[in-house]
Amino acid sequence: MTVRVRLAPSPTGTLHIGTARTALYNWLFATREGGQFLLRIEDTDKERSKPEYTTNILEGLKWLGLNWDEEPIIQSKRINEHRSAIQSLLDLGLAYRCYVTDKELEIMREGQREKGKAPRYDNRHRNLSFEEESKFLSEGKEAVIRFRIEDETLIQWNDLVRGQMRWNASDLGGDMVIARRAPAQRIGDPLYNLVVVVDDASMGITHVIRGEDHIANTAKQLLLYKALGLESPQFAHTPLILNQEGRKLSKRDGVTSINEFRSMGYTAEAMANYMTLLGWSVPEGMTERFSINQASLVFGFDRVNKAGAKFDWDKLNWLNAQVIHNWPSEALLKSLKPLWIKEGWELPNHEWCIDLTKLIGPSLTLINDGVIQSRPFFENPILETDGIKQLEVEGAKEALKCLLENINKSPWDGINQNKAKELLENSAKSAGVKKGLIMKSLRAALLGRMQGPDLISTWSLLARISKDSDRLRRCL
Ligand code: GLU
């Protein structure tokens, strides 16, 4: 049997981290099993589905390296198949038209609530007589189509993550609506649980891997598989991603879309690595820093946790830094360059850009930090508080003045280790200050702040594009 799994996103929003993690687990499992990973765009909610969300979802998956097999299936194009499945359930007597209005349903639920019972549909139109139904029809009443759920049924499956699952059909809320309200001669729009079953079966899906918020749907879907005479797939329900308070991560927690993480400067590798760890633990001997190809060699549901996974920014940041620090400079430059250009900075030659990348690379956590870190190399820096403080230290200005004089005196061919050492030592001597003071003051003058990469390398890189006397002069 070839493993066939799918991601079935609804294009009603941008690619959410939860959906991306589901995609990842599907991809890892399919890759491990030498199977296929398919996509189905569940666009049946006509009001909320938008083509730009589909584009966003596909782009996000590609960015993460989650390539899929075959053309994505567009669910709305399969409505005839969905309708004919409903028709066959009607023909078999396993589904029926229900004419109960929303108002009547509300009254029904109210009554149940008053009696302290859980709200459910009381199956009242399950066995309408010919006369009763004719009456509704003659009144032009609209109907939903409901699938019969026998309360005594025990639904069981062996979940690949959660083990043996048991669900009482009586807890499913009564006979389930599978088609929206429509004139009674027609079949209204087919609904989620029905269409998923029809589509998964037609796509030959062998394993449904999705979030645990779908467990109750699985119970309902298993009943539909049976009623339609279809073989059911295996199920794996993955833990939810939680916020710091232990609640399901939602829009209110700030960043949740893959494109938001991307534009903050997270790398696809770190995101995929981190998302894999959100709910899966590495086998012994494997480090937590891995590529998805490496993970796909060992991924299995036995190491997927049942408990929800708390989102941990520190860990994601750590992974992102690891990824960036291990990139070859050329690769990092490729990510930095567009950001520099966006700032309107004129880039000197390639070699210089590579050297700047090498200089700032080790201090980056996010790619976007590369803008802050490299700003003083492209623009005269603003003097920050710690820089100003340094320049107010006794002897600092005098030291810089001497340094400037020494620079102007000697022939200019840039700065290297020896030249820097000589200039700094001579200037410290003539200003009567310690070498440390002059170095700190030079850092303040060149970068405007006291933090930054190695001073001499910074100086020599800056010296390759200008003598930088201005930066020193303005501090005097
Ligand atoms: N469209 C559903 C969702 O986005 C798919 C659920 C499923 O995988 O069956 O939640």
Coordinates of C-alpha atoms and ligand atoms in Angstrom, one line a residue:
M1 CA 0.0 0.0 0.0
T2 CA 1.4 3.4 -0.9
V3 CA 0.9 6.0 1.8
R4 CA -1.2 8.9 0.6
V5 CA -1.8 11.8 3.0
R6 CA -3.2 15.3 2.4
L7 CA -3.4 18.8 3.8
A8 CA -6.9 20.2 3.4
P9 CA -6.6 23.9 4.2
S10 CA -9.6 26.3 3.9
P11 CA -8.5 29.4 2.1
T12 CA -10.2 31.7 4.5
G13 CA -7.0 33.2 5.9
T14 CA -3.2 33.2 5.4
L15 CA -1.2 30.1 6.2
H16 CA -1.5 29.7 10.0
I17 CA 1.3 28.1 12.0
G18 CA -1.0 25.3 13.1
T19 CA -1.9 24.4 9.5
A20 CA 1.8 24.6 8.5
R21 CA 2.7 22.2 11.4
T22 CA 0.0 19.8 10.2
A23 CA 1.4 20.1 6.7
L24 CA 4.8 19.4 8.0
Y25 CA 3.8 16.2 9.9
N26 CA 2.0 15.0 6.8
W27 CA 5.0 15.7 4.6
L28 CA 7.4 14.1 7.1
F29 CA 5.3 11.0 7.4
A30 CA 4.8 10.7 3.6
T31 CA 8.5 11.2 3.0
R32 CA 9.4 8.6 5.6
E33 CA 7.0 6.1 4.1
G34 CA 8.0 6.9 0.5
G35 CA 4.4 8.0 0.0
Q36 CA 2.6 11.0 -1.4
F37 CA 1.6 14.3 0.1
L38 CA -1.4 15.8 -1.6
L39 CA -3.3 19.1 -1.2
R40 CA -7.0 19.8 -1.3
I41 CA -8.2 23.4 -1.1
E42 CA -11.4 23.3 0.9
D43 CA -13.1 26.4 -0.6
T44 CA -16.7 25.5 0.0
D45 CA -17.3 28.5 2.3
K46 CA -18.0 30.9 -0.6
E47 CA -18.1 34.0 1.5
R48 CA -14.9 33.6 3.3
S49 CA -12.7 31.8 0.8
K50 CA -10.4 34.0 -1.3
P51 CA -8.0 33.2 -4.1
E52 CA -5.3 35.3 -2.5
Y53 CA -5.4 33.1 0.6
T54 CA -4.9 30.0 -1.6
T55 CA -1.9 31.7 -3.2
N56 CA -0.6 32.6 0.3
I57 CA -1.0 29.1 1.6
L58 CA 0.7 27.5 -1.5
E59 CA 3.6 30.0 -1.3
G60 CA 4.1 29.4 2.4
L61 CA 4.3 25.7 1.9
K62 CA 6.8 26.1 -0.9
W63 CA 8.9 28.4 1.2
L64 CA 9.0 25.9 4.0
G65 CA 10.2 23.3 1.5
L66 CA 7.0 21.2 1.7
N67 CA 6.5 20.2 -1.9
W68 CA 3.4 18.3 -2.7
D69 CA 2.5 15.6 -5.3
E70 CA -0.1 16.0 -8.0
E71 CA -2.3 19.0 -8.8
P72 CA -4.1 20.4 -5.8
I73 CA -7.7 19.3 -5.7
I74 CA -10.2 22.1 -5.6
Q75 CA -13.1 21.0 -3.4
S76 CA -15.8 23.2 -4.8
K77 CA -15.3 21.6 -8.2
R78 CA -16.4 18.3 -6.8
I79 CA -19.9 19.3 -5.7
N80 CA -21.5 16.8 -8.1
E81 CA -19.7 13.9 -6.3
H82 CA -20.7 15.3 -3.0
R83 CA -24.3 15.6 -4.0
S84 CA -24.5 12.1 -5.4
A85 CA -23.1 10.7 -2.2
I86 CA -25.9 12.5 -0.3
Q87 CA -28.4 11.2 -2.8
S88 CA -27.2 7.6 -2.2
L89 CA -27.6 8.1 1.6
L90 CA -31.1 9.4 1.0
D91 CA -31.8 6.4 -1.3
L92 CA -30.5 4.0 1.4
G93 CA -32.7 5.6 4.0
L94 CA -29.6 6.6 6.0
A95 CA -30.3 10.3 5.4
Y96 CA -33.6 12.3 5.4
R97 CA -34.9 15.8 4.9
C98 CA -35.5 17.7 8.1
Y99 CA -37.9 20.7 7.9
V100 CA -37.3 22.0 11.4
T101 CA -36.7 25.7 11.3
D102 CA -33.9 27.6 13.1
K103 CA -36.5 29.1 15.3
E104 CA -37.9 25.7 16.3
L105 CA -34.3 24.4 16.9
E106 CA -33.7 27.3 19.2
I107 CA -36.8 26.5 21.2
M108 CA -35.8 22.9 21.4
R109 CA -32.3 23.8 22.7
E110 CA -33.7 26.2 25.2
G111 CA -36.0 23.5 26.6
Q112 CA -33.0 21.1 26.9
R113 CA -30.9 23.7 28.6
E114 CA -33.7 24.4 31.1
K115 CA -33.7 20.7 32.0
G116 CA -29.9 20.8 32.4
K117 CA -29.3 18.7 29.3
A118 CA -26.7 19.2 26.6
P119 CA -28.3 20.8 23.5
R120 CA -28.9 18.4 20.7
Y121 CA -31.2 17.8 17.8
D122 CA -34.0 15.5 19.0
N123 CA -34.3 13.7 15.6
R124 CA -37.9 14.7 15.4
H125 CA -38.2 14.6 11.6
R126 CA -36.4 11.2 11.3
N127 CA -39.5 9.3 10.5
L128 CA -42.0 11.7 9.0
S129 CA -45.0 10.0 7.5
F130 CA -45.8 10.5 3.8
E131 CA -48.6 12.9 4.8
E132 CA -46.5 15.0 7.1
E133 CA -43.8 15.4 4.5
S134 CA -46.3 16.2 1.7
K135 CA -47.7 18.9 4.0
F136 CA -44.3 20.5 4.4
L137 CA -43.7 20.3 0.7
S138 CA -47.0 21.9 -0.2
E139 CA -46.2 24.7 2.2
G140 CA -43.0 25.3 0.3
K141 CA -40.9 24.6 3.4
E142 CA -37.1 24.4 3.0
A143 CA -35.1 21.4 4.4
V144 CA -31.7 20.5 5.5
I145 CA -30.5 16.9 4.9
R146 CA -29.6 15.0 8.0
F147 CA -27.6 11.8 8.4
R148 CA -29.0 9.3 10.9
I149 CA -26.8 8.7 13.9
E150 CA -27.9 5.8 16.0
D151 CA -27.3 6.8 19.6
E152 CA -26.3 3.3 20.7
T153 CA -23.4 3.0 18.4
L154 CA -19.9 3.0 19.9
I155 CA -17.4 4.5 17.5
Q156 CA -13.8 3.2 17.9
W157 CA -10.6 3.7 16.2
N158 CA -6.9 3.2 16.8
D159 CA -5.4 6.7 16.7
L160 CA -1.8 6.7 15.7
V161 CA -1.0 9.3 18.3
R162 CA -3.6 8.8 21.0
G163 CA -4.1 5.1 20.9
Q164 CA -7.5 3.4 21.3
M165 CA -10.3 6.0 21.0
R166 CA -13.9 5.4 21.9
W167 CA -16.7 7.8 21.2
N168 CA -20.4 7.3 22.0
A169 CA -22.6 8.3 19.1
S170 CA -25.1 9.7 21.6
D171 CA -22.5 12.5 22.2
L172 CA -22.5 13.7 18.6
G173 CA -25.5 16.0 19.0
G174 CA -28.2 13.9 17.2
D175 CA -28.6 13.3 13.5
M176 CA -26.0 15.3 11.6
V177 CA -26.7 18.0 9.0
I178 CA -24.9 17.0 5.8
A179 CA -26.5 19.5 3.4
R180 CA -27.5 23.1 4.0
R181 CA -31.1 24.3 3.9
A182 CA -32.6 24.4 0.4
P183 CA -35.9 24.0 -1.3
A184 CA -37.0 20.5 -0.5
Q185 CA -36.7 19.2 -4.1
R186 CA -33.0 20.0 -4.2
I187 CA -29.9 19.0 -2.3
G188 CA -28.4 22.1 -0.6
D189 CA -24.7 22.8 -0.3
P190 CA -23.0 19.7 1.1
L191 CA -21.3 20.3 4.4
Y192 CA -17.8 19.7 5.8
N193 CA -17.9 16.2 7.3
L194 CA -19.7 14.7 4.3
V195 CA -17.4 16.3 1.7
V196 CA -14.2 15.4 3.5
V197 CA -15.2 11.8 3.6
V198 CA -16.2 11.7 -0.1
D199 CA -13.0 13.6 -1.1
D200 CA -10.5 11.6 1.1
A201 CA -11.9 8.4 -0.2
S202 CA -11.8 9.5 -3.8
M203 CA -8.2 10.8 -3.4
G204 CA -7.2 7.4 -1.9
I205 CA -6.1 8.9 1.3
T206 CA -4.6 6.3 3.6
H207 CA -3.8 8.4 6.7
V208 CA -5.6 11.5 7.9
I209 CA -3.2 13.5 10.0
R210 CA -4.7 16.7 11.5
G211 CA -5.1 18.6 14.7
E212 CA -6.9 17.2 17.8
D213 CA -9.6 19.8 17.4
H214 CA -11.0 17.4 14.7
I215 CA -11.5 14.4 17.0
A216 CA -15.3 14.8 17.2
N217 CA -15.3 15.2 13.4
T218 CA -13.4 11.9 13.0
A219 CA -16.1 10.1 15.0
K220 CA -18.8 11.5 12.7
Q221 CA -16.7 10.8 9.6
L222 CA -16.2 7.2 10.5
L223 CA -20.0 6.7 10.6
L224 CA -20.2 8.3 7.1
Y225 CA -17.5 6.0 5.7
K226 CA -19.4 3.0 6.9
A227 CA -22.7 4.3 5.6
L228 CA -21.2 5.0 2.2
G229 CA -19.5 1.6 2.0
L230 CA -16.1 3.2 1.9
E231 CA -12.9 2.0 3.5
S232 CA -11.8 4.4 6.3
P233 CA -8.3 5.7 6.5
Q234 CA -6.1 5.6 9.6
F235 CA -6.2 8.7 11.8
A236 CA -3.5 10.6 13.7
H237 CA -4.6 13.6 15.8
T238 CA -1.7 15.9 16.6
P239 CA -1.5 18.1 19.7
L240 CA -2.5 21.8 19.5
I241 CA -0.1 24.6 19.6
L242 CA -0.6 26.6 22.8
N243 CA 0.3 30.0 24.0
Q244 CA 2.2 30.8 27.2
E245 CA -1.1 30.5 29.2
G246 CA -1.7 27.1 27.8
R247 CA -4.6 28.1 25.6
K248 CA -4.8 27.4 21.8
L249 CA -2.5 29.8 20.0
S250 CA -4.7 32.4 18.3
K251 CA -4.6 35.6 16.4
R252 CA -4.8 37.4 19.8
D253 CA -1.3 36.0 20.6
G254 CA 0.2 38.2 17.9
V255 CA 2.2 36.5 15.2
T256 CA 0.5 33.3 13.9
S257 CA 0.9 33.5 10.1
I258 CA 3.8 32.0 8.4
N259 CA 4.3 35.1 6.2
E260 CA 4.5 37.2 9.4
F261 CA 7.3 35.0 10.8
R262 CA 9.0 35.3 7.4
S263 CA 8.8 39.0 7.3
M264 CA 10.2 39.3 10.8
G265 CA 13.3 37.6 9.6
Y266 CA 12.8 33.9 10.5
T267 CA 14.3 31.4 8.1
A268 CA 12.3 28.7 6.5
E269 CA 14.8 26.1 7.9
A270 CA 14.4 27.3 11.5
M271 CA 10.6 27.6 11.2
A272 CA 10.3 24.0 9.8
N273 CA 12.8 22.7 12.4
Y274 CA 10.9 24.5 15.2
M275 CA 7.5 23.5 14.1
T276 CA 8.6 19.8 13.9
L277 CA 9.6 20.1 17.5
L278 CA 6.3 21.5 18.5
G279 CA 4.7 18.2 19.5
W280 CA 7.4 15.8 18.4
S281 CA 10.5 14.8 20.4
V282 CA 13.7 13.8 18.8
P283 CA 15.0 10.2 19.2
E284 CA 17.9 9.7 21.5
G285 CA 21.2 10.7 19.9
M286 CA 19.7 13.3 17.5
T287 CA 20.2 17.0 18.2
E288 CA 17.2 19.4 18.1
R289 CA 18.8 21.3 15.2
F290 CA 18.0 19.4 12.0
S291 CA 16.7 19.8 8.5
I292 CA 13.3 18.4 7.6
N293 CA 15.1 15.9 5.3
Q294 CA 17.0 14.6 8.4
A295 CA 13.8 14.5 10.4
S296 CA 11.9 12.6 7.7
L297 CA 14.3 9.7 8.1
V298 CA 13.2 9.1 11.7
F299 CA 9.8 10.7 12.0
G300 CA 7.0 8.6 13.4
F301 CA 3.8 9.1 15.5
D302 CA 5.3 7.2 18.4
R303 CA 7.2 10.3 19.3
V304 CA 4.4 12.7 18.8
N305 CA 3.1 14.0 22.2
K306 CA -0.5 13.8 23.2
A307 CA -0.3 17.0 25.3
G308 CA -0.5 20.4 23.7
A309 CA 2.8 22.1 22.8
K310 CA 3.6 25.5 24.2
F311 CA 5.1 28.0 21.8
D312 CA 8.5 29.0 22.9
W313 CA 10.0 32.1 21.3
D314 CA 13.4 31.6 22.9
K315 CA 13.8 28.2 21.3
L316 CA 12.7 29.5 17.9
N317 CA 15.2 32.3 18.2
W318 CA 17.9 30.0 19.2
L319 CA 17.3 27.8 16.2
N320 CA 17.0 30.7 13.8
A321 CA 20.4 32.0 15.1
Q322 CA 21.9 28.5 14.6
V323 CA 20.6 28.4 11.0
I324 CA 21.9 31.9 10.1
H325 CA 25.3 31.3 11.8
N326 CA 25.8 28.1 9.7
W327 CA 24.8 29.6 6.4
P328 CA 27.7 30.3 4.0
S329 CA 28.2 34.1 3.7
E330 CA 26.9 34.1 0.1
A331 CA 23.6 32.6 1.3
L332 CA 23.2 35.1 4.1
L333 CA 24.1 38.0 1.8
K334 CA 21.4 36.8 -0.6
S335 CA 18.9 37.3 2.2
L336 CA 20.4 40.6 3.4
K337 CA 20.8 42.3 0.1
P338 CA 17.1 42.9 -0.6
L339 CA 16.7 44.4 2.9
W340 CA 19.6 46.7 2.4
I341 CA 18.3 47.8 -1.0
K342 CA 14.9 48.4 0.5
E343 CA 16.6 50.8 2.9
G344 CA 17.8 52.7 -0.1
W345 CA 21.4 52.0 0.6
E346 CA 24.0 52.0 -2.2
L347 CA 25.9 48.8 -2.0
P348 CA 29.7 48.9 -2.6
N349 CA 31.3 45.9 -4.5
H350 CA 30.4 42.3 -3.8
E351 CA 33.5 41.6 -1.9
W352 CA 32.8 44.4 0.5
C353 CA 29.3 43.2 1.0
I354 CA 30.5 39.7 1.7
D355 CA 33.0 41.0 4.3
L356 CA 30.2 43.0 6.0
T357 CA 28.1 39.9 6.0
K358 CA 30.9 37.9 7.6
L359 CA 31.4 40.6 10.2
I360 CA 27.8 40.9 11.4
G361 CA 26.6 37.4 10.6
P362 CA 27.6 35.8 14.0
S363 CA 25.6 38.4 15.9
L364 CA 22.3 37.9 14.1
T365 CA 19.3 36.1 15.5
L366 CA 16.8 37.3 12.8
I367 CA 17.8 38.1 9.3
N368 CA 16.2 41.5 9.8
D369 CA 18.7 42.2 12.6
G370 CA 21.1 42.6 9.7
V371 CA 19.5 45.9 8.9
I372 CA 20.1 47.3 12.4
Q373 CA 23.6 45.9 12.6
S374 CA 24.7 47.1 9.2
R375 CA 23.1 50.6 9.3
P376 CA 26.3 52.3 10.5
F377 CA 28.1 50.9 7.6
F378 CA 25.8 52.6 5.1
E379 CA 24.7 55.7 7.0
N380 CA 26.4 58.1 9.4
P381 CA 25.2 56.7 12.7
I382 CA 23.1 58.5 15.1
L383 CA 25.0 58.9 18.4
E384 CA 23.1 56.8 21.0
T385 CA 23.2 57.4 24.7
D386 CA 26.0 55.0 25.5
G387 CA 28.1 56.5 22.6
I388 CA 27.5 60.0 23.8
K389 CA 28.5 59.0 27.4
Q390 CA 31.7 57.4 26.1
L391 CA 32.6 60.6 24.2
E392 CA 32.1 62.6 27.4
V393 CA 34.7 60.5 29.3
E394 CA 37.7 62.7 30.2
G395 CA 40.3 62.5 27.5
A396 CA 38.0 60.9 24.9
K397 CA 37.8 63.9 22.6
E398 CA 41.4 64.7 22.9
A399 CA 42.3 61.1 22.0
L400 CA 40.1 61.2 18.9
K401 CA 41.6 64.6 17.9
C402 CA 45.1 63.0 18.0
L403 CA 43.9 60.0 16.1
L404 CA 42.4 62.2 13.4
E405 CA 45.7 64.2 13.1
N406 CA 47.7 61.0 12.9
I407 CA 45.4 59.6 10.2
N408 CA 45.7 62.8 8.2
K409 CA 49.5 62.8 8.6
S410 CA 50.1 59.3 7.3
P411 CA 49.6 58.2 3.7
W412 CA 46.1 56.8 3.3
D413 CA 45.7 53.2 2.0
G414 CA 43.0 52.0 4.4
I415 CA 43.3 50.2 7.7
N416 CA 44.7 46.8 8.5
Q417 CA 45.6 45.2 11.8
N418 CA 49.2 46.7 11.9
K419 CA 48.2 50.1 10.8
A420 CA 45.3 50.3 13.3
K421 CA 47.6 49.2 16.1
E422 CA 50.2 51.8 15.2
L423 CA 47.7 54.6 14.8
L424 CA 45.9 53.8 18.1
E425 CA 49.1 53.4 20.1
N426 CA 50.7 56.6 18.7
S427 CA 47.5 58.6 19.3
A428 CA 47.0 57.2 22.8
K429 CA 50.6 58.2 23.6
S430 CA 50.3 61.8 22.3
A431 CA 46.9 62.3 24.0
G432 CA 48.3 60.8 27.2
V433 CA 45.4 58.3 27.5
K434 CA 45.2 54.5 27.7
K435 CA 44.7 52.5 24.5
G436 CA 41.4 51.2 25.8
L437 CA 40.0 54.6 26.0
I438 CA 40.9 55.5 22.5
M439 CA 39.5 52.3 21.2
K440 CA 36.2 52.7 23.0
S441 CA 35.9 56.3 21.8
L442 CA 36.7 55.2 18.2
R443 CA 33.9 52.7 18.5
A444 CA 31.5 55.4 19.7
A445 CA 32.5 57.6 16.8
L446 CA 32.3 55.0 14.1
L447 CA 29.1 53.2 15.2
G448 CA 27.4 55.7 17.4
R449 CA 27.0 53.0 20.1
M450 CA 29.2 50.8 22.2
Q451 CA 27.9 47.5 20.9
G452 CA 28.9 46.0 17.6
P453 CA 31.4 43.7 15.9
D454 CA 35.1 43.6 16.3
L455 CA 36.4 47.2 16.2
I456 CA 39.4 46.9 13.9
S457 CA 37.5 44.8 11.4
T458 CA 34.7 47.4 11.5
W459 CA 37.2 50.2 11.0
S460 CA 39.0 48.5 8.2
L461 CA 35.7 47.7 6.4
L462 CA 34.5 51.3 6.7
A463 CA 38.0 52.6 5.6
R464 CA 37.6 50.7 2.4
I465 CA 34.8 53.0 1.3
S466 CA 35.8 56.2 3.0
K467 CA 38.4 57.7 5.2
D468 CA 35.7 58.4 7.7
S469 CA 37.3 61.5 9.1
D470 CA 33.8 63.0 9.3
R471 CA 32.6 60.5 11.8
L472 CA 35.6 61.3 14.0
R473 CA 35.4 65.0 13.4
R474 CA 31.8 65.4 14.4
C475 CA 32.6 63.9 17.8
L476 CA 35.2 66.5 18.7
Ligands
GLU1 N1 -10.5 22.4 6.0 C1 -10.3 21.8 7.3 C2 -9.5 22.7 8.2 O1 -8.9 23.6 7.6 C3 -9.6 20.5 7.1 C4 -9.7 19.6 8.2 C5 -9.2 18.2 7.8 O2 -8.0 18.0 7.7 O3 -10.1 17.3 7.6 O4 -9.6 22.6 9.4

